[in-house]
């Protein structure tokens, strides 16, 4: 088969994005265009994403984003093989805008429609950018999710562990809010942490050293709040101390998952540890995990930061992977607020995107 060219749309949270990707599994693919509008300014006054504001903004600008993606890629519609869009999980109003737009385009142009799981988009990005082979161990860390999964195929995910309370990105965002830093909190906390002393404040590391691969972050965030209530904090030191605690938790849980992965996939010689999702843009977290992978004989892949945070290239690629397997979706496919990658893990994890506001 020749390479495939897919238009992808992403509207599940507060990025309005369209992208065109070309290639064949296992990748790497070529990103012909990647247009992302972050609604950060619209949501910043509220310290989190306001669903009504998000869906209205998606509706207003998505058409323009698609036009730009097409002109940046210098393509005509006949060059596009299929239209992919995020169908969930996410804020339902936003998902509806993107999915309905994709349906209208696909119907009008007579092209196949591919419904994409946003989390699969994050999961498969390392194939788009690095050509990573299955199976690999995935640490998916974003504003709404914190999961360890074995990824054995385009639609074969085994949930190893998930957060019992907050997602790690959410913990970064809430910590930023407590410390008076701007939204989104992750980049702000990382920037300030670079100037701080990580030993300045003793913060808890919930579940550290316990068996299992689940995460807990709410105690960490609460400890930051208590410190802040006690008196004036040095913001740089608080950020550094928080980030180091978060890294310790991620490292500890991932270490257990590396061992479990070895048991489950004994034939994989040098499998990859992939870190994806918005928090994977954090350089300190990436460095800690790269070191961990190396020590356990795993390759390490973190997609470039701009493909870690929400974007449509990852949706186009996940659509391309499904399309290459011969999958198509019907025009009555429904948007989903909840959509776990591993349905058998559903009782442990809702697959629901949290509203940060
Ligand atoms: O994947 P993403 O763009 O959206 C979701 O699907 O949630 O992730 C956004 C999250 C936010 O919580 C943001 O604070 C966090 O990723 N994030 C970071 C960094 N950049 C973004 N967290 C820590 N360090 C960063 N550099
Ligand atoms: Zn995301």
mmCIF file of C-alpha atoms and ligand atoms in Angstrom:
data_model
loop_
_atom_site.group_PDB
_atom_site.id
_atom_site.type_symbol
_atom_site.label_atom_id
_atom_site.label_comp_id
_atom_site.label_asym_id
_atom_site.label_seq_id
_atom_site.Cartn_x
_atom_site.Cartn_y
_atom_site.Cartn_z
ATOM 1 C CA UNK A 1 0.000 0.000 0.000
ATOM 2 C CA UNK A 2 1.168 3.541 -0.695
ATOM 3 C CA UNK A 3 1.320 6.050 2.115
ATOM 4 C CA UNK A 4 -1.957 7.409 3.466
ATOM 5 C CA UNK A 5 -2.897 11.064 3.945
ATOM 6 C CA UNK A 6 -5.292 11.850 6.772
ATOM 7 C CA UNK A 7 -6.865 15.073 8.062
ATOM 8 C CA UNK A 8 -7.321 15.026 11.842
ATOM 9 C CA UNK A 9 -9.444 17.277 14.083
ATOM 10 C CA UNK A 10 -9.069 17.743 17.843
ATOM 11 C CA UNK A 11 -11.611 19.611 19.992
ATOM 12 C CA UNK A 12 -11.967 17.538 23.158
ATOM 13 C CA UNK A 13 -10.609 20.084 25.613
ATOM 14 C CA UNK A 14 -9.323 23.630 25.100
ATOM 15 C CA UNK A 15 -7.229 23.254 21.950
ATOM 16 C CA UNK A 16 -8.908 23.760 18.576
ATOM 17 C CA UNK A 17 -6.659 21.857 16.218
ATOM 18 C CA UNK A 18 -6.452 20.516 12.678
ATOM 19 C CA UNK A 19 -3.526 18.670 11.100
ATOM 20 C CA UNK A 20 -2.588 16.594 8.092
ATOM 21 C CA UNK A 21 -0.341 13.597 8.449
ATOM 22 C CA UNK A 22 1.066 11.271 5.798
ATOM 23 C CA UNK A 23 2.664 7.857 6.210
ATOM 24 C CA UNK A 24 2.205 4.205 7.022
ATOM 25 C CA UNK A 25 2.414 2.267 10.288
ATOM 26 C CA UNK A 26 4.615 1.782 12.225
ATOM 27 C CA UNK A 27 5.805 5.265 11.269
ATOM 28 C CA UNK A 28 7.443 7.607 11.609
ATOM 29 C CA UNK A 29 4.968 9.691 9.655
ATOM 30 C CA UNK A 30 5.273 13.053 8.012
ATOM 31 C CA UNK A 31 3.398 15.966 9.569
ATOM 32 C CA UNK A 32 2.357 18.067 6.582
ATOM 33 C CA UNK A 33 0.589 20.666 8.700
ATOM 34 C CA UNK A 34 -0.255 21.119 12.370
ATOM 35 C CA UNK A 35 -2.489 24.017 13.371
ATOM 36 C CA UNK A 36 -3.274 24.438 17.072
ATOM 37 C CA UNK A 37 -5.172 27.265 18.715
ATOM 38 C CA UNK A 38 -4.939 27.187 22.516
ATOM 39 C CA UNK A 39 -7.880 28.820 24.237
ATOM 40 C CA UNK A 40 -5.725 29.427 27.320
ATOM 41 C CA UNK A 41 -6.469 33.147 27.457
ATOM 42 C CA UNK A 42 -10.217 32.549 27.433
ATOM 43 C CA UNK A 43 -10.053 30.099 30.353
ATOM 44 C CA UNK A 44 -7.183 31.633 32.353
ATOM 45 C CA UNK A 45 -9.427 33.942 34.450
ATOM 46 C CA UNK A 46 -11.242 30.837 35.739
ATOM 47 C CA UNK A 47 -8.086 28.811 36.519
ATOM 48 C CA UNK A 48 -9.342 25.909 34.431
ATOM 49 C CA UNK A 49 -11.307 24.966 31.333
ATOM 50 C CA UNK A 50 -14.924 26.169 31.232
ATOM 51 C CA UNK A 51 -16.809 23.705 28.983
ATOM 52 C CA UNK A 52 -19.339 26.212 27.569
ATOM 53 C CA UNK A 53 -16.624 28.701 26.639
ATOM 54 C CA UNK A 54 -14.588 25.893 25.063
ATOM 55 C CA UNK A 55 -17.321 24.521 22.817
ATOM 56 C CA UNK A 56 -18.345 27.978 21.600
ATOM 57 C CA UNK A 57 -14.731 28.800 20.752
ATOM 58 C CA UNK A 58 -14.287 25.489 18.897
ATOM 59 C CA UNK A 59 -17.393 26.243 16.848
ATOM 60 C CA UNK A 60 -16.147 29.718 15.942
ATOM 61 C CA UNK A 61 -12.676 28.820 14.756
ATOM 62 C CA UNK A 62 -12.557 25.167 13.692
ATOM 63 C CA UNK A 63 -13.462 25.855 10.037
ATOM 64 C CA UNK A 64 -10.634 28.379 9.762
ATOM 65 C CA UNK A 65 -8.202 25.925 11.362
ATOM 66 C CA UNK A 66 -9.102 23.288 8.763
ATOM 67 C CA UNK A 67 -8.590 25.768 5.923
ATOM 68 C CA UNK A 68 -5.187 26.673 7.319
ATOM 69 C CA UNK A 69 -4.178 23.036 7.749
ATOM 70 C CA UNK A 70 -5.065 22.404 4.107
ATOM 71 C CA UNK A 71 -3.210 25.449 2.809
ATOM 72 C CA UNK A 72 -0.140 24.890 5.049
ATOM 73 C CA UNK A 73 0.088 21.352 3.671
ATOM 74 C CA UNK A 74 -0.511 22.689 0.163
ATOM 75 C CA UNK A 75 -3.012 19.942 -0.555
ATOM 76 C CA UNK A 76 -6.277 19.667 -2.441
ATOM 77 C CA UNK A 77 -9.160 17.636 -0.986
ATOM 78 C CA UNK A 78 -8.562 14.879 -3.525
ATOM 79 C CA UNK A 79 -5.166 14.270 -1.871
ATOM 80 C CA UNK A 80 -6.835 13.424 1.469
ATOM 81 C CA UNK A 81 -7.768 9.764 2.022
ATOM 82 C CA UNK A 82 -9.958 10.074 5.112
ATOM 83 C CA UNK A 83 -11.181 12.470 7.805
ATOM 84 C CA UNK A 84 -10.389 11.618 11.439
ATOM 85 C CA UNK A 85 -11.701 13.370 14.545
ATOM 86 C CA UNK A 86 -11.572 12.898 18.283
ATOM 87 C CA UNK A 87 -14.813 11.172 19.317
ATOM 88 C CA UNK A 88 -13.937 11.152 23.045
ATOM 89 C CA UNK A 89 -13.137 11.053 25.870
ATOM 90 C CA UNK A 90 -13.474 14.726 26.641
ATOM 91 C CA UNK A 91 -15.804 17.631 27.213
ATOM 92 C CA UNK A 92 -18.848 16.500 25.293
ATOM 93 C CA UNK A 93 -19.763 19.873 23.747
ATOM 94 C CA UNK A 94 -16.314 20.248 22.232
ATOM 95 C CA UNK A 95 -16.142 16.649 21.048
ATOM 96 C CA UNK A 96 -19.493 17.165 19.293
ATOM 97 C CA UNK A 97 -18.191 20.207 17.398
ATOM 98 C CA UNK A 98 -15.158 18.339 16.020
ATOM 99 C CA UNK A 99 -16.900 15.068 15.285
ATOM 100 C CA UNK A 100 -19.890 16.739 13.597
ATOM 101 C CA UNK A 101 -17.569 18.852 11.468
ATOM 102 C CA UNK A 102 -15.655 15.709 10.445
ATOM 103 C CA UNK A 103 -18.909 13.956 9.557
ATOM 104 C CA UNK A 104 -20.055 16.893 7.425
ATOM 105 C CA UNK A 105 -16.712 17.031 5.609
ATOM 106 C CA UNK A 106 -16.559 13.282 5.060
ATOM 107 C CA UNK A 107 -20.139 13.173 3.820
ATOM 108 C CA UNK A 108 -19.751 16.214 1.582
ATOM 109 C CA UNK A 109 -16.452 15.033 0.091
ATOM 110 C CA UNK A 110 -17.384 11.358 -0.100
ATOM 111 C CA UNK A 111 -14.496 10.294 2.124
ATOM 112 C CA UNK A 112 -14.314 7.765 4.968
ATOM 113 C CA UNK A 113 -14.793 8.912 8.562
ATOM 114 C CA UNK A 114 -12.523 7.656 11.345
ATOM 115 C CA UNK A 115 -13.535 8.185 14.979
ATOM 116 C CA UNK A 116 -10.472 8.450 17.198
ATOM 117 C CA UNK A 117 -10.022 7.943 20.923
ATOM 118 C CA UNK A 118 -8.121 10.999 22.181
ATOM 119 C CA UNK A 119 -6.057 8.792 24.500
ATOM 120 C CA UNK A 120 -5.104 6.523 21.594
ATOM 121 C CA UNK A 121 -3.919 9.703 19.887
ATOM 122 C CA UNK A 122 -1.553 10.419 22.781
ATOM 123 C CA UNK A 123 -0.573 6.734 22.987
ATOM 124 C CA UNK A 124 0.331 6.333 19.315
ATOM 125 C CA UNK A 125 2.188 9.646 18.928
ATOM 126 C CA UNK A 126 5.507 7.911 19.594
ATOM 127 C CA UNK A 127 4.911 5.902 16.410
ATOM 128 C CA UNK A 128 4.166 9.068 14.433
ATOM 129 C CA UNK A 129 7.286 10.836 15.703
ATOM 130 C CA UNK A 130 9.607 7.908 16.415
ATOM 131 C CA UNK A 131 8.305 4.799 14.656
ATOM 132 C CA UNK A 132 8.095 2.892 17.965
ATOM 133 C CA UNK A 133 7.192 -0.788 17.509
ATOM 134 C CA UNK A 134 4.539 -2.687 19.490
ATOM 135 C CA UNK A 135 4.528 -3.729 22.279
ATOM 136 C CA UNK A 136 5.621 -0.757 24.376
ATOM 137 C CA UNK A 137 4.999 0.498 27.889
ATOM 138 C CA UNK A 138 3.147 3.787 27.991
ATOM 139 C CA UNK A 139 3.038 6.328 30.775
ATOM 140 C CA UNK A 140 0.177 8.616 29.785
ATOM 141 C CA UNK A 141 0.298 11.794 31.815
ATOM 142 C CA UNK A 142 -2.026 14.700 31.041
ATOM 143 C CA UNK A 143 -4.452 17.110 32.655
ATOM 144 C CA UNK A 144 -7.155 14.475 32.855
ATOM 145 C CA UNK A 145 -5.206 11.222 32.940
ATOM 146 C CA UNK A 146 -2.387 9.437 34.662
ATOM 147 C CA UNK A 147 -2.101 5.839 33.499
ATOM 148 C CA UNK A 148 0.410 3.095 32.862
ATOM 149 C CA UNK A 149 -0.580 0.869 29.941
ATOM 150 C CA UNK A 150 0.975 -1.883 27.904
ATOM 151 C CA UNK A 151 0.282 -1.057 24.267
ATOM 152 C CA UNK A 152 0.383 -4.254 22.209
ATOM 153 C CA UNK A 153 -1.461 -2.993 19.114
ATOM 154 C CA UNK A 154 -3.459 -0.101 17.667
ATOM 155 C CA UNK A 155 -6.463 -1.274 19.687
ATOM 156 C CA UNK A 156 -4.823 -3.511 22.271
ATOM 157 C CA UNK A 157 -4.270 -1.693 25.558
ATOM 158 C CA UNK A 158 -3.783 -3.306 28.966
ATOM 159 C CA UNK A 159 -4.248 -1.016 31.918
ATOM 160 C CA UNK A 160 -1.548 -1.541 34.562
ATOM 161 C CA UNK A 161 -2.311 1.376 36.816
ATOM 162 C CA UNK A 162 -4.243 4.607 37.010
ATOM 163 C CA UNK A 163 -4.699 7.499 39.379
ATOM 164 C CA UNK A 164 -6.993 6.975 42.321
ATOM 165 C CA UNK A 165 -7.715 10.700 42.557
ATOM 166 C CA UNK A 166 -6.103 13.585 40.630
ATOM 167 C CA UNK A 167 -4.229 13.302 37.349
ATOM 168 C CA UNK A 168 -0.635 14.493 37.535
ATOM 169 C CA UNK A 169 -1.273 17.459 35.193
ATOM 170 C CA UNK A 170 -4.215 18.401 37.388
ATOM 171 C CA UNK A 171 -1.882 18.346 40.410
ATOM 172 C CA UNK A 172 0.490 20.691 38.544
ATOM 173 C CA UNK A 173 -2.443 22.968 37.625
ATOM 174 C CA UNK A 174 -3.857 23.051 41.171
ATOM 175 C CA UNK A 175 -0.434 23.628 42.702
ATOM 176 C CA UNK A 176 0.094 26.531 40.299
ATOM 177 C CA UNK A 177 -3.257 27.992 41.300
ATOM 178 C CA UNK A 178 -2.403 27.722 45.016
ATOM 179 C CA UNK A 179 0.931 29.447 44.370
ATOM 180 C CA UNK A 180 -0.653 32.195 42.269
ATOM 181 C CA UNK A 181 0.933 31.060 38.998
ATOM 182 C CA UNK A 182 -0.882 31.319 35.660
ATOM 183 C CA UNK A 183 -2.934 28.560 33.985
ATOM 184 C CA UNK A 184 -1.968 26.070 32.593
ATOM 185 C CA UNK A 185 0.124 25.317 35.617
ATOM 186 C CA UNK A 186 2.522 22.701 34.307
ATOM 187 C CA UNK A 187 4.812 24.932 32.254
ATOM 188 C CA UNK A 188 4.692 27.661 34.925
ATOM 189 C CA UNK A 189 5.625 25.256 37.724
ATOM 190 C CA UNK A 190 8.414 23.716 35.656
ATOM 191 C CA UNK A 191 9.863 27.135 34.822
ATOM 192 C CA UNK A 192 9.885 28.274 38.469
ATOM 193 C CA UNK A 193 11.173 24.894 39.715
ATOM 194 C CA UNK A 194 14.359 25.439 37.719
ATOM 195 C CA UNK A 195 15.296 28.244 40.158
ATOM 196 C CA UNK A 196 14.193 26.485 43.340
ATOM 197 C CA UNK A 197 15.572 24.094 45.933
ATOM 198 C CA UNK A 198 13.735 20.759 45.743
ATOM 199 C CA UNK A 199 14.717 19.957 49.343
ATOM 200 C CA UNK A 200 13.239 23.160 50.775
ATOM 201 C CA UNK A 201 9.852 21.680 51.663
ATOM 202 C CA UNK A 202 9.159 18.095 52.746
ATOM 203 C CA UNK A 203 6.128 16.991 50.721
ATOM 204 C CA UNK A 204 4.410 13.591 50.861
ATOM 205 C CA UNK A 205 4.756 10.921 48.175
ATOM 206 C CA UNK A 206 1.486 8.950 48.404
ATOM 207 C CA UNK A 207 1.699 5.192 47.651
ATOM 208 C CA UNK A 208 5.495 5.301 47.267
ATOM 209 C CA UNK A 209 7.026 1.868 47.794
ATOM 210 C CA UNK A 210 3.639 0.135 47.904
ATOM 211 C CA UNK A 211 2.831 -2.796 45.648
ATOM 212 C CA UNK A 212 0.826 -2.051 42.514
ATOM 213 C CA UNK A 213 0.975 0.568 39.804
ATOM 214 C CA UNK A 214 -1.768 3.003 40.775
ATOM 215 C CA UNK A 215 -1.097 6.670 41.486
ATOM 216 C CA UNK A 216 -2.333 9.190 44.010
ATOM 217 C CA UNK A 217 -1.646 12.915 43.844
ATOM 218 C CA UNK A 218 -4.315 14.610 45.923
ATOM 219 C CA UNK A 219 -2.330 14.353 49.178
ATOM 220 C CA UNK A 220 0.585 16.092 47.512
ATOM 221 C CA UNK A 221 -1.565 18.983 46.321
ATOM 222 C CA UNK A 222 -3.216 19.236 49.760
ATOM 223 C CA UNK A 223 0.206 19.420 51.411
ATOM 224 C CA UNK A 224 1.135 22.357 49.153
ATOM 225 C CA UNK A 225 -2.121 24.084 50.135
ATOM 226 C CA UNK A 226 -1.415 23.555 53.854
ATOM 227 C CA UNK A 227 2.087 24.966 53.465
ATOM 228 C CA UNK A 228 0.696 27.980 51.624
ATOM 229 C CA UNK A 229 -1.878 28.533 54.373
ATOM 230 C CA UNK A 230 0.821 28.439 57.042
ATOM 231 C CA UNK A 231 2.627 31.483 55.762
ATOM 232 C CA UNK A 232 4.652 32.946 52.949
ATOM 233 C CA UNK A 233 6.166 30.347 50.657
ATOM 234 C CA UNK A 234 9.148 30.715 48.415
ATOM 235 C CA UNK A 235 7.407 29.961 45.118
ATOM 236 C CA UNK A 236 10.525 28.690 43.339
ATOM 237 C CA UNK A 237 11.307 26.306 46.195
ATOM 238 C CA UNK A 238 7.688 25.146 46.455
ATOM 239 C CA UNK A 239 7.606 24.404 42.709
ATOM 240 C CA UNK A 240 10.903 22.521 42.865
ATOM 241 C CA UNK A 241 9.787 20.511 45.919
ATOM 242 C CA UNK A 242 6.423 19.693 44.327
ATOM 243 C CA UNK A 243 7.961 18.684 41.003
ATOM 244 C CA UNK A 244 10.486 16.429 42.698
ATOM 245 C CA UNK A 245 7.733 14.701 44.690
ATOM 246 C CA UNK A 246 5.734 14.198 41.481
ATOM 247 C CA UNK A 247 8.811 12.739 39.765
ATOM 248 C CA UNK A 248 9.435 10.362 42.687
ATOM 249 C CA UNK A 249 5.849 9.082 42.453
ATOM 250 C CA UNK A 250 6.001 8.635 38.666
ATOM 251 C CA UNK A 251 9.382 6.894 38.876
ATOM 252 C CA UNK A 252 8.287 4.498 41.622
ATOM 253 C CA UNK A 253 5.073 3.399 39.885
ATOM 254 C CA UNK A 254 6.766 3.152 36.486
ATOM 255 C CA UNK A 255 9.506 0.944 37.946
ATOM 256 C CA UNK A 256 6.873 -1.602 38.939
ATOM 257 C CA UNK A 257 5.277 -1.391 35.509
ATOM 258 C CA UNK A 258 8.611 -2.049 33.761
ATOM 259 C CA UNK A 259 8.875 -5.317 35.703
ATOM 260 C CA UNK A 260 5.283 -6.299 34.931
ATOM 261 C CA UNK A 261 5.822 -5.531 31.244
ATOM 262 C CA UNK A 262 8.855 -7.844 31.187
ATOM 263 C CA UNK A 263 6.700 -10.649 32.628
ATOM 264 C CA UNK A 264 3.902 -10.026 30.122
ATOM 265 C CA UNK A 265 6.145 -9.627 27.068
ATOM 266 C CA UNK A 266 9.239 -11.773 27.675
ATOM 267 C CA UNK A 267 10.084 -11.851 23.955
ATOM 268 C CA UNK A 268 10.423 -8.094 23.523
ATOM 269 C CA UNK A 269 14.210 -7.604 23.434
ATOM 270 C CA UNK A 270 14.544 -3.890 24.004
ATOM 271 C CA UNK A 271 11.004 -2.521 24.230
ATOM 272 C CA UNK A 272 10.317 1.193 24.586
ATOM 273 C CA UNK A 273 9.098 3.127 27.568
ATOM 274 C CA UNK A 274 7.012 5.906 26.033
ATOM 275 C CA UNK A 275 5.850 8.941 27.945
ATOM 276 C CA UNK A 276 3.003 10.871 26.336
ATOM 277 C CA UNK A 277 0.368 13.478 27.172
ATOM 278 C CA UNK A 278 0.806 17.108 28.115
ATOM 279 C CA UNK A 279 2.937 16.457 31.198
ATOM 280 C CA UNK A 280 5.465 14.608 29.000
ATOM 281 C CA UNK A 281 6.513 18.082 27.851
ATOM 282 C CA UNK A 282 8.165 18.471 31.280
ATOM 283 C CA UNK A 283 11.916 18.146 30.739
ATOM 284 C CA UNK A 284 12.736 17.136 34.329
ATOM 285 C CA UNK A 285 10.152 14.336 34.236
ATOM 286 C CA UNK A 286 11.427 13.222 30.834
ATOM 287 C CA UNK A 287 15.027 13.120 32.048
ATOM 288 C CA UNK A 288 14.107 11.057 35.137
ATOM 289 C CA UNK A 289 12.167 8.540 33.046
ATOM 290 C CA UNK A 290 14.846 8.310 30.356
ATOM 291 C CA UNK A 291 17.345 7.435 33.070
ATOM 292 C CA UNK A 292 14.974 4.843 34.546
ATOM 293 C CA UNK A 293 14.379 3.228 31.140
ATOM 294 C CA UNK A 294 18.097 3.030 30.463
ATOM 295 C CA UNK A 295 18.757 1.318 33.793
ATOM 296 C CA UNK A 296 16.082 -1.305 33.017
ATOM 297 C CA UNK A 297 17.172 -2.038 29.447
ATOM 298 C CA UNK A 298 14.271 -0.195 27.830
ATOM 299 C CA UNK A 299 14.524 2.273 24.976
ATOM 300 C CA UNK A 300 12.971 5.650 25.796
ATOM 301 C CA UNK A 301 10.729 7.825 23.671
ATOM 302 C CA UNK A 302 9.064 11.114 24.509
ATOM 303 C CA UNK A 303 7.537 12.876 21.523
ATOM 304 C CA UNK A 304 8.644 16.506 20.989
ATOM 305 C CA UNK A 305 6.730 18.742 23.453
ATOM 306 C CA UNK A 306 4.421 20.234 20.830
ATOM 307 C CA UNK A 307 3.136 16.746 20.006
ATOM 308 C CA UNK A 308 2.777 15.877 23.722
ATOM 309 C CA UNK A 309 0.207 18.543 24.502
ATOM 310 C CA UNK A 310 -3.123 18.291 22.719
ATOM 311 C CA UNK A 311 -2.822 18.568 18.961
ATOM 312 C CA UNK A 312 -4.494 17.181 15.859
ATOM 313 C CA UNK A 313 -1.434 15.510 14.301
ATOM 314 C CA UNK A 314 -1.776 12.771 16.918
ATOM 315 C CA UNK A 315 -5.453 12.381 16.021
ATOM 316 C CA UNK A 316 -4.669 12.234 12.298
ATOM 317 C CA UNK A 317 -2.009 9.591 13.004
ATOM 318 C CA UNK A 318 -4.257 7.458 15.234
ATOM 319 C CA UNK A 319 -6.879 7.729 12.477
ATOM 320 C CA UNK A 320 -4.248 6.675 9.932
ATOM 321 C CA UNK A 321 -3.402 3.614 12.033
ATOM 322 C CA UNK A 322 -7.074 2.610 12.185
ATOM 323 C CA UNK A 323 -7.580 3.319 8.489
ATOM 324 C CA UNK A 324 -4.521 1.214 7.574
ATOM 325 C CA UNK A 325 -6.173 -1.698 9.413
ATOM 326 C CA UNK A 326 -9.221 -1.271 7.191
ATOM 327 C CA UNK A 327 -11.360 0.367 9.890
ATOM 328 C CA UNK A 328 -14.059 2.902 9.041
ATOM 329 C CA UNK A 329 -16.703 4.433 11.274
ATOM 330 C CA UNK A 330 -20.378 4.947 10.500
ATOM 331 C CA UNK A 331 -21.800 8.458 10.218
ATOM 332 C CA UNK A 332 -23.963 7.875 13.274
ATOM 333 C CA UNK A 333 -20.977 7.209 15.546
ATOM 334 C CA UNK A 334 -21.625 9.031 18.850
ATOM 335 C CA UNK A 335 -19.360 11.398 20.744
ATOM 336 C CA UNK A 336 -18.321 9.963 24.087
ATOM 337 C CA UNK A 337 -17.500 11.808 27.316
ATOM 338 C CA UNK A 338 -16.017 8.577 28.677
ATOM 339 C CA UNK A 339 -13.998 6.122 26.643
ATOM 340 C CA UNK A 340 -11.300 4.090 28.427
ATOM 341 C CA UNK A 341 -8.529 2.560 26.312
ATOM 342 C CA UNK A 342 -8.794 -0.719 28.216
ATOM 343 C CA UNK A 343 -12.504 -1.400 28.798
ATOM 344 C CA UNK A 344 -11.709 -4.280 31.152
ATOM 345 C CA UNK A 345 -10.110 -1.721 33.456
ATOM 346 C CA UNK A 346 -13.274 0.377 33.405
ATOM 347 C CA UNK A 347 -14.250 -0.327 37.001
ATOM 348 C CA UNK A 348 -10.916 1.164 38.048
ATOM 349 C CA UNK A 349 -10.818 4.065 35.669
ATOM 350 C CA UNK A 350 -13.643 6.104 34.209
ATOM 351 C CA UNK A 351 -11.821 7.311 31.122
ATOM 352 C CA UNK A 352 -13.446 10.627 31.839
ATOM 353 C CA UNK A 353 -11.760 13.927 31.168
ATOM 354 C CA UNK A 354 -11.839 16.136 34.221
ATOM 355 C CA UNK A 355 -12.948 19.702 34.119
ATOM 356 C CA UNK A 356 -10.176 21.761 35.633
ATOM 357 C CA UNK A 357 -12.389 24.687 36.587
HETATM 358 O O1 LIG B 1 -2.504 16.408 27.060
HETATM 359 P P1 LIG B 1 -2.901 17.781 27.459
HETATM 360 O O2 LIG B 1 -2.533 18.922 26.551
HETATM 361 O O3 LIG B 1 -4.440 17.861 27.699
HETATM 362 C C1 LIG B 1 -5.126 16.819 28.311
HETATM 363 O O4 LIG B 1 -5.491 15.870 27.565
HETATM 364 O O5 LIG B 1 -5.293 16.914 29.538
HETATM 365 O O6 LIG B 1 -2.288 18.023 28.901
HETATM 366 C C2 LIG B 1 -2.460 19.249 29.565
HETATM 367 C C3 LIG B 1 -1.798 19.126 30.914
HETATM 368 C C4 LIG B 1 -2.061 20.313 31.826
HETATM 369 O O7 LIG B 1 -2.414 19.829 33.109
HETATM 370 C C5 LIG B 1 -0.710 21.024 31.863
HETATM 371 O O8 LIG B 1 -0.482 21.729 33.064
HETATM 372 C C6 LIG B 1 0.233 19.858 31.725
HETATM 373 O O9 LIG B 1 -0.372 19.011 30.770
HETATM 374 N N1 LIG B 1 1.550 20.286 31.251
HETATM 375 C C7 LIG B 1 2.676 20.183 31.995
HETATM 376 C C8 LIG B 1 3.712 20.778 31.232
HETATM 377 N N2 LIG B 1 3.177 21.222 30.055
HETATM 378 C C9 LIG B 1 1.849 20.908 30.080
HETATM 379 N N3 LIG B 1 2.878 19.643 33.198
HETATM 380 C C10 LIG B 1 4.137 19.703 33.698
HETATM 381 N N4 LIG B 1 5.183 20.271 33.047
HETATM 382 C C11 LIG B 1 5.013 20.821 31.819
HETATM 383 N N5 LIG B 1 6.044 21.393 31.171
HETATM 384 ZN ZN1 LIG B 2 -4.803 15.219 25.842
#
